[in-house]
mmCIF file of C-alpha atoms in Angstrom:
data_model
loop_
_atom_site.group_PDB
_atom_site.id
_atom_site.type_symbol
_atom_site.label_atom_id
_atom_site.label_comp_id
_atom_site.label_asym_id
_atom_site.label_seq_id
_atom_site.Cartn_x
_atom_site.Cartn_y
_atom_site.Cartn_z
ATOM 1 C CA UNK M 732 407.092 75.936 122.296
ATOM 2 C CA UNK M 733 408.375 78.534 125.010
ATOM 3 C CA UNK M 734 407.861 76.710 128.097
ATOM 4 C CA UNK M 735 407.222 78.781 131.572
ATOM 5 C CA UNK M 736 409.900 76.782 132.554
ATOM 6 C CA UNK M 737 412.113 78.475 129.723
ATOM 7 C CA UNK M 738 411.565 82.039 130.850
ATOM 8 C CA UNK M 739 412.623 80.589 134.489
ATOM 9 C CA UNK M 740 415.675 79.521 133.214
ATOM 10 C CA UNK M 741 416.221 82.724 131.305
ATOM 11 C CA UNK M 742 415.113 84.935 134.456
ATOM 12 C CA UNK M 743 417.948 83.231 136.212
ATOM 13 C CA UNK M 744 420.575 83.830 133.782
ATOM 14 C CA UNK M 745 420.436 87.282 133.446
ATOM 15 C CA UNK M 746 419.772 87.778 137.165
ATOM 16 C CA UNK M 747 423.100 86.263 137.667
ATOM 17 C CA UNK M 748 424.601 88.055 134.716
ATOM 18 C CA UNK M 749 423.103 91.496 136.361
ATOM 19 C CA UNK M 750 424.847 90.422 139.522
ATOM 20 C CA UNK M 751 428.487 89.530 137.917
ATOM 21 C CA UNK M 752 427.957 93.035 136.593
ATOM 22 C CA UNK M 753 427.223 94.747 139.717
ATOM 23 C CA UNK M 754 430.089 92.625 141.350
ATOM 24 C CA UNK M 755 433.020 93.466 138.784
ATOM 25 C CA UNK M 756 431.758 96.836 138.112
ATOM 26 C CA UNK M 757 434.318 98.172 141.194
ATOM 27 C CA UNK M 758 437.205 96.128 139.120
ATOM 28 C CA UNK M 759 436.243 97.866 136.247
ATOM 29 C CA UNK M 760 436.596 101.476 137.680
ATOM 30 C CA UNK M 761 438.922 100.759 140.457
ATOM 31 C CA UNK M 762 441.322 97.974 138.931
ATOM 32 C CA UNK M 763 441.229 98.234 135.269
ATOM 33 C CA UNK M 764 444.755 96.808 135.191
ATOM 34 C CA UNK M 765 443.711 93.426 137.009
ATOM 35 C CA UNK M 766 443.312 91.059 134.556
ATOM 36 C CA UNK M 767 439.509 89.548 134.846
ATOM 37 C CA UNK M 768 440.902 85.657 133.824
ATOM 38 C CA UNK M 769 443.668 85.086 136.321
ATOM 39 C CA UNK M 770 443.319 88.114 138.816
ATOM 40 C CA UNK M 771 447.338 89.408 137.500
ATOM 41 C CA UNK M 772 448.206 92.638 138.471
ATOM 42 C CA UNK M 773 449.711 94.587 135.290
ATOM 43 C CA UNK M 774 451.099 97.786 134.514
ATOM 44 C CA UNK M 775 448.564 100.533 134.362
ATOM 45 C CA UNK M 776 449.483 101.297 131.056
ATOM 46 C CA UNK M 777 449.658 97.678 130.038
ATOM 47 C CA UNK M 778 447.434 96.146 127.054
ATOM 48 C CA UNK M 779 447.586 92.273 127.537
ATOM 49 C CA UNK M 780 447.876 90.598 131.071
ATOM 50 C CA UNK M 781 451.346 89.639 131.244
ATOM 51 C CA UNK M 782 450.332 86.508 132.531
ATOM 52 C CA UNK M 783 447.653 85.007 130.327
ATOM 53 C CA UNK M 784 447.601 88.053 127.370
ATOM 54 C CA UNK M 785 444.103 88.435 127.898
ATOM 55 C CA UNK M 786 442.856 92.025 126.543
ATOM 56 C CA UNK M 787 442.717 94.688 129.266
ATOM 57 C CA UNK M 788 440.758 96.884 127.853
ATOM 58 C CA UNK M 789 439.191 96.200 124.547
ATOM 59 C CA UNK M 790 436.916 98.393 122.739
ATOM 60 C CA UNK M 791 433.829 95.748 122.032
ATOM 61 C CA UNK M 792 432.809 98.440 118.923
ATOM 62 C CA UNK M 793 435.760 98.358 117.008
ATOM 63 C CA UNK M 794 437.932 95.518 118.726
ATOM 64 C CA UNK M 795 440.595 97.975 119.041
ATOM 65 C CA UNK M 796 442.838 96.898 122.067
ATOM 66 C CA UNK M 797 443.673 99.629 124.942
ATOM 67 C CA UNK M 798 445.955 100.396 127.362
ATOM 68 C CA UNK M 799 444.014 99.782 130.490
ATOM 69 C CA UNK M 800 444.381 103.351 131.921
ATOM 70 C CA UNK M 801 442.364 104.510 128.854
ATOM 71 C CA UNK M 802 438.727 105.803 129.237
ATOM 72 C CA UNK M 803 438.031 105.760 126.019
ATOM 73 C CA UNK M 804 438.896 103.698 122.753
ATOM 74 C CA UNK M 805 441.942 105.148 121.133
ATOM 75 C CA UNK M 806 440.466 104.369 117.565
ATOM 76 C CA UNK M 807 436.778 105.131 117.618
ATOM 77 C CA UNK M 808 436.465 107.154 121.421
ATOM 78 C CA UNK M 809 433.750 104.894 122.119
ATOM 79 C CA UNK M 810 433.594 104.437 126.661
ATOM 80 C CA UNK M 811 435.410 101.937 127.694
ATOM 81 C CA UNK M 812 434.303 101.873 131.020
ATOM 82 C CA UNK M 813 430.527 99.842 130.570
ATOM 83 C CA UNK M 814 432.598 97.533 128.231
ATOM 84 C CA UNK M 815 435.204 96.010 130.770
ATOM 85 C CA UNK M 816 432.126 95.177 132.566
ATOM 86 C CA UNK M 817 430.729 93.733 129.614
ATOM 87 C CA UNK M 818 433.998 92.447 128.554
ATOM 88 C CA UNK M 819 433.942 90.192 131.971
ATOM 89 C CA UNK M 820 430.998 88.513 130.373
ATOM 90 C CA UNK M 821 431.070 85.398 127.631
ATOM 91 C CA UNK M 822 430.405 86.429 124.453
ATOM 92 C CA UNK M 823 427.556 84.105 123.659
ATOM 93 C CA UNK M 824 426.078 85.264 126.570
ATOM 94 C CA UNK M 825 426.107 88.906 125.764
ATOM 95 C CA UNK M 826 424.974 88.352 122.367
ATOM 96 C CA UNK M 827 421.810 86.044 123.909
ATOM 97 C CA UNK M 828 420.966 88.751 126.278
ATOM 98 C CA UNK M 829 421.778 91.139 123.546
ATOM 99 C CA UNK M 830 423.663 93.419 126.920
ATOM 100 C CA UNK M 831 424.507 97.115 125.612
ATOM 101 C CA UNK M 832 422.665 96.640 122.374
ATOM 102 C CA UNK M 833 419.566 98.581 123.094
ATOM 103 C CA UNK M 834 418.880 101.577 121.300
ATOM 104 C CA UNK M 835 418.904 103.368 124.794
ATOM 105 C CA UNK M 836 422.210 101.731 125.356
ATOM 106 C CA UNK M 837 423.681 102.646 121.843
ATOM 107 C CA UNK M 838 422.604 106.234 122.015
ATOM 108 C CA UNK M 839 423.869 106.517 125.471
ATOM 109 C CA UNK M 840 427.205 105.859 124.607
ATOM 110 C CA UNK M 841 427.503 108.076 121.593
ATOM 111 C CA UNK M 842 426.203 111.032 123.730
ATOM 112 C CA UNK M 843 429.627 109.689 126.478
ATOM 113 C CA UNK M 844 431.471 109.974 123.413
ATOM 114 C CA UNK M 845 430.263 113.512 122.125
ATOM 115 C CA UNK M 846 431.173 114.687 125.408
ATOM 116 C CA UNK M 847 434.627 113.425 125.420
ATOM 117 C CA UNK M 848 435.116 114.723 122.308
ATOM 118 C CA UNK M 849 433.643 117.666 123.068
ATOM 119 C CA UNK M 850 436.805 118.511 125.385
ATOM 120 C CA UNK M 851 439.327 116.631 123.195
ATOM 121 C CA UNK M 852 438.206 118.510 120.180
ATOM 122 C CA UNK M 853 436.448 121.918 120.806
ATOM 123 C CA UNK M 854 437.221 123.021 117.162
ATOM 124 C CA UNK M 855 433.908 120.367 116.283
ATOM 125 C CA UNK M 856 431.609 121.787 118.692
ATOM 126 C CA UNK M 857 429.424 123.244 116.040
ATOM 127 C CA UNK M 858 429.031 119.496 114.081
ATOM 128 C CA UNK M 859 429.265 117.642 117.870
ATOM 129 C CA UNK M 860 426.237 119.957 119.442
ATOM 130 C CA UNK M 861 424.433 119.298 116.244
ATOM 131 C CA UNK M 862 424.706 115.514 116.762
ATOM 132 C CA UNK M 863 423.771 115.507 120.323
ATOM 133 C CA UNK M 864 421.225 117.483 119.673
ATOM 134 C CA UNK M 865 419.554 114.790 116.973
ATOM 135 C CA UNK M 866 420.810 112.125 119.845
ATOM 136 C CA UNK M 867 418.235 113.547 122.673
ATOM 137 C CA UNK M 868 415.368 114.324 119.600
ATOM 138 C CA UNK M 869 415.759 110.323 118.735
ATOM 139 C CA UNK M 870 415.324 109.790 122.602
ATOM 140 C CA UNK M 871 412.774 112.011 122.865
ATOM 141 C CA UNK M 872 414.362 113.768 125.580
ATOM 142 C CA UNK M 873 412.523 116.903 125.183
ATOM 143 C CA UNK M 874 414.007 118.987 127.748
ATOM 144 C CA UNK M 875 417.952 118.231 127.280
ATOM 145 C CA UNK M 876 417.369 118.472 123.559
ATOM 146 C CA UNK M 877 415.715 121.832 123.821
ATOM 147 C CA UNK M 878 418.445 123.180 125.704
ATOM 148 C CA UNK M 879 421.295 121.307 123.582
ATOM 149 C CA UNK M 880 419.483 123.077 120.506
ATOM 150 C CA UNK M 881 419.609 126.834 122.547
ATOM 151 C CA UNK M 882 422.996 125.737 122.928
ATOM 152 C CA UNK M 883 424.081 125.193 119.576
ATOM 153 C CA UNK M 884 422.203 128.576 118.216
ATOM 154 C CA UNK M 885 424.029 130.519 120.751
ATOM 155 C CA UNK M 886 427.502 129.095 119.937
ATOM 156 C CA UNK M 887 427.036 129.154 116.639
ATOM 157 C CA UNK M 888 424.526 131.966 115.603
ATOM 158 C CA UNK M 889 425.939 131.589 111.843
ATOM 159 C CA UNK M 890 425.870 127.922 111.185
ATOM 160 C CA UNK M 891 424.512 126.963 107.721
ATOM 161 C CA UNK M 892 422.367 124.863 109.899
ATOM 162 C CA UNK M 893 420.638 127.483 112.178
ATOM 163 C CA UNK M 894 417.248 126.902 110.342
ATOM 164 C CA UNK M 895 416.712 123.047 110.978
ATOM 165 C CA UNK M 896 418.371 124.058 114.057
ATOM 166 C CA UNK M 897 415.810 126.827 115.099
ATOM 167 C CA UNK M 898 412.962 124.091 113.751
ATOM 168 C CA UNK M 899 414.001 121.153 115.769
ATOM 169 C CA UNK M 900 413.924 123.725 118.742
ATOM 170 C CA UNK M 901 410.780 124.527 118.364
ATOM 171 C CA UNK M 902 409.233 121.206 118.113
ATOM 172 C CA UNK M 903 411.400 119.949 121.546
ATOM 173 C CA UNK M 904 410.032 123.184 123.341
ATOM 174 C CA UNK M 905 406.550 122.496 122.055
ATOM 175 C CA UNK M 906 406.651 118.670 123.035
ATOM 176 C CA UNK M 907 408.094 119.779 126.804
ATOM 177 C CA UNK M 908 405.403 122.269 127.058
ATOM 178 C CA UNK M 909 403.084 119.980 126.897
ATOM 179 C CA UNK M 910 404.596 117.958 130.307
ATOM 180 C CA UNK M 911 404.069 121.210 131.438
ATOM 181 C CA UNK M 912 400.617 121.328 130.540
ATOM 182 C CA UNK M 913 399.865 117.943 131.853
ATOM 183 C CA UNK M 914 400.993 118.940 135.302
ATOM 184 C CA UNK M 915 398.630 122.218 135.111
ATOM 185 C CA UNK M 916 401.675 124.656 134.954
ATOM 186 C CA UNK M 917 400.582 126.569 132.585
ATOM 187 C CA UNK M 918 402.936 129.782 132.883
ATOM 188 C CA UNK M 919 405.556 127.060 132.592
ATOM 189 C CA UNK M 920 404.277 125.662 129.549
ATOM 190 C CA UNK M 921 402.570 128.827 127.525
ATOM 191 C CA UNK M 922 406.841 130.318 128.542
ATOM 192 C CA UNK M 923 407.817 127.128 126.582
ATOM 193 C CA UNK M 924 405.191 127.765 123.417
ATOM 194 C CA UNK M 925 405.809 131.224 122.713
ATOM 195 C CA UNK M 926 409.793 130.693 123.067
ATOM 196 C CA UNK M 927 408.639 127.864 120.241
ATOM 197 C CA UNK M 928 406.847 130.076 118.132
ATOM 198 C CA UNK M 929 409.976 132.353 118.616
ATOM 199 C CA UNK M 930 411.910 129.664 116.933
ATOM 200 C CA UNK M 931 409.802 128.510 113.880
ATOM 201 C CA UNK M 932 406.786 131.366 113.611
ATOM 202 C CA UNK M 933 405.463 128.219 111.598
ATOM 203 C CA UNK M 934 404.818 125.864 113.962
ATOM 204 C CA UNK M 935 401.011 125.850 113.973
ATOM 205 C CA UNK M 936 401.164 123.352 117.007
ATOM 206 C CA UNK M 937 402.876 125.355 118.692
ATOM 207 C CA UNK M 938 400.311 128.289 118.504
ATOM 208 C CA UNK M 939 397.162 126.045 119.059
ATOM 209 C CA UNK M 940 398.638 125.203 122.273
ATOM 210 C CA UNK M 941 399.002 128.579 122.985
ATOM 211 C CA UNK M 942 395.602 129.192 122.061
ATOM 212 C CA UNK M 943 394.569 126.605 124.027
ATOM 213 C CA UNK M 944 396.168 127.999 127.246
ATOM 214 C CA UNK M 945 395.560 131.934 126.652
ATOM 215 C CA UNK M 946 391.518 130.261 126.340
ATOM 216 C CA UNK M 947 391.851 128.224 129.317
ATOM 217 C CA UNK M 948 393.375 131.140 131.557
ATOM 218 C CA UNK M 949 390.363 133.506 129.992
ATOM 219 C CA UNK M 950 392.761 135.462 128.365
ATOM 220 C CA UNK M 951 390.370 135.386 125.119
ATOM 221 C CA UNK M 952 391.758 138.030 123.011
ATOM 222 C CA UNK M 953 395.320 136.609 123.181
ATOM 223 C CA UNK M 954 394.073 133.163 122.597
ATOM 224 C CA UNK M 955 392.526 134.501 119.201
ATOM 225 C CA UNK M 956 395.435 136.135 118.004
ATOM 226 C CA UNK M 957 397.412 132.728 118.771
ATOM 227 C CA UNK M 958 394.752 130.629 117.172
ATOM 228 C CA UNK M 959 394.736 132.976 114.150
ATOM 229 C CA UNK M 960 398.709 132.828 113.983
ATOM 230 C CA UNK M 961 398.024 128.476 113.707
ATOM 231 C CA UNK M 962 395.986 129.602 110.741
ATOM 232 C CA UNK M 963 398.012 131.143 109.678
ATOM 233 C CA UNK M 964 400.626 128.706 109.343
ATOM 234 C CA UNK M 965 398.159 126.373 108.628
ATOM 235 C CA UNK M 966 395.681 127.408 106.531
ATOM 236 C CA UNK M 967 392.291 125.693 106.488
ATOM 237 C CA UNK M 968 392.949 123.675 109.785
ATOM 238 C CA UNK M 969 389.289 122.994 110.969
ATOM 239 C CA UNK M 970 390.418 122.911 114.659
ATOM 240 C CA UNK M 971 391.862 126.090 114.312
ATOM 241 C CA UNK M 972 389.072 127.570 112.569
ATOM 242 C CA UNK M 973 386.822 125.902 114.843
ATOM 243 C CA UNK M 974 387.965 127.946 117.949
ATOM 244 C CA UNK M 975 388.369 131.016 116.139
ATOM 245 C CA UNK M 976 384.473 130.541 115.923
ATOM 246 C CA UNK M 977 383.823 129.490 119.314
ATOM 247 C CA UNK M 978 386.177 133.076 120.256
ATOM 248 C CA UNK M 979 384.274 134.941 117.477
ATOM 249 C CA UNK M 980 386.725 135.972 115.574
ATOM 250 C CA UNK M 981 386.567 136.860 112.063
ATOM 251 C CA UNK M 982 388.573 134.401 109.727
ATOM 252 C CA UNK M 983 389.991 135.709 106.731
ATOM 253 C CA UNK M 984 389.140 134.049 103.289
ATOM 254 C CA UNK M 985 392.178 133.471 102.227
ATOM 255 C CA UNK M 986 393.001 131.107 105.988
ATOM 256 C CA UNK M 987 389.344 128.931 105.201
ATOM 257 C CA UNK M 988 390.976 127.024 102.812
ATOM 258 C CA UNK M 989 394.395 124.820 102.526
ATOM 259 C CA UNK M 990 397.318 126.743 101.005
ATOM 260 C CA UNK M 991 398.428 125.164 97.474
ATOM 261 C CA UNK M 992 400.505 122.720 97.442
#
């Protein structure tokens, strides 16, 4: 049985672990080369304390061992900088408190490590962009995945992948148009929809919400061409067809009904 006594106990530890983070944190930036076990100076470009050959810098993803002036691992470019704090730490404790295992924490550090690469390798922008891209959709960044996506089709206006890449845009712009929305700035967010819409004519989300806005800012001729467009990427969608009514506007036969599959 978990006792309240239990969570206490655990409350404590990883208030003290936070704070043996926040206190070698400086070390870690400042004095990578100071060993954490015995407090030796070493050379910066040393890999072992010359004293107790503790690891000065060891990649926790791939166990690769660093020279401590590195930023990043030499093997798998994976930040070093989070993992000498973490390094400072037990293992058993780190693995309890499961500390830079989050999926926040994991997709953080592959977007540091895009961005190294990013200047160590410029001739993998195109496949780099593309991944940091998918990184901000699985975070559901909306507004730094939109413009990592407008990124990407600028750079690379050619890429085998400028469909998937023109329909994730689309979806991000749609989903941070509707923050927009939610604060009532709608010029903001209709700007955001028909930029969407731009991108993927066939996002019928995208043009309900358009609809929704043109209707809402009595602009009632646009907001029946926008519903119509949903239609029209969506055929037989009753909210769509439901508005149209409410707008009286003639739907054509062949949008009543669900296209065959």
């Amino acid at each position: 049985m978990i006792t309240t006594a239990h969570f206490k106990v655990s409350g404590l530890k990883l208030l003290v672990v936070l704070l043996l983070m926040l206190a070698t944190l400086p070390q870690a930036f400042a004095q990578r080369n100071v060993c954490n076990e015995c407090q030796a100076v070493n050379e910066a470009d040393a890999i072992r304390c010359k004293d107790c050959l503790t690891p000065l810098n060891k990649c926790l993803d791939c166990d690769t061992e660093n020279p401590a002036n590195l930023d990043y691992c030499s093997k798998c470019n994976a930040p070093l900088a989070e993992m000498r704090v973490l390094g400072s730490i037990d293992e058993q404790t780190r693995e309890d408190l499961k500390l830079g295992q989050s999926d926040r924490a994991v997709t953080e550090k592959e977007l540091m490590k895009i961005a190294y690469l990013l200047e160590k390798k410029p001739e993998q922008s195109e496949k780099l962009i593309y991944q940091r891209s998918k990184l901000f959709n699985r975070m559901e960044f909306h507004s730094r995945e939109a413009e990592s996506w407008r990124e990407f089709l600028q750079k690379f206006p050619d890429s085998p992948k400028k469909s998937s890449a023109k329909i994730f845009l689309a979806e991000a712009l749609r989903k941070w148009a509707y923050l927009f929305y939610q604060q009532k700035d709608m010029e903001s967010a209709l700007t955001m929809l028909l930029e969407a819409v731009e991108a993927n004519p066939m996002n019928a989300e995208a043009w309900g919400w358009a609809g929704r806005i043109y209707n809402e800012t009595g602009k009632k001729k646009e907001a029946g061409d926008a519903y119509l467009k949903a239609l029209e990427a969506r055929p037989g969608d009753q909210s769509f067809m439901h508005f149209l009514r409410q707008l009286r506007v003639d739907i054509p036969d062949h949008l009543r009904k669900p296209a065959a599959k």
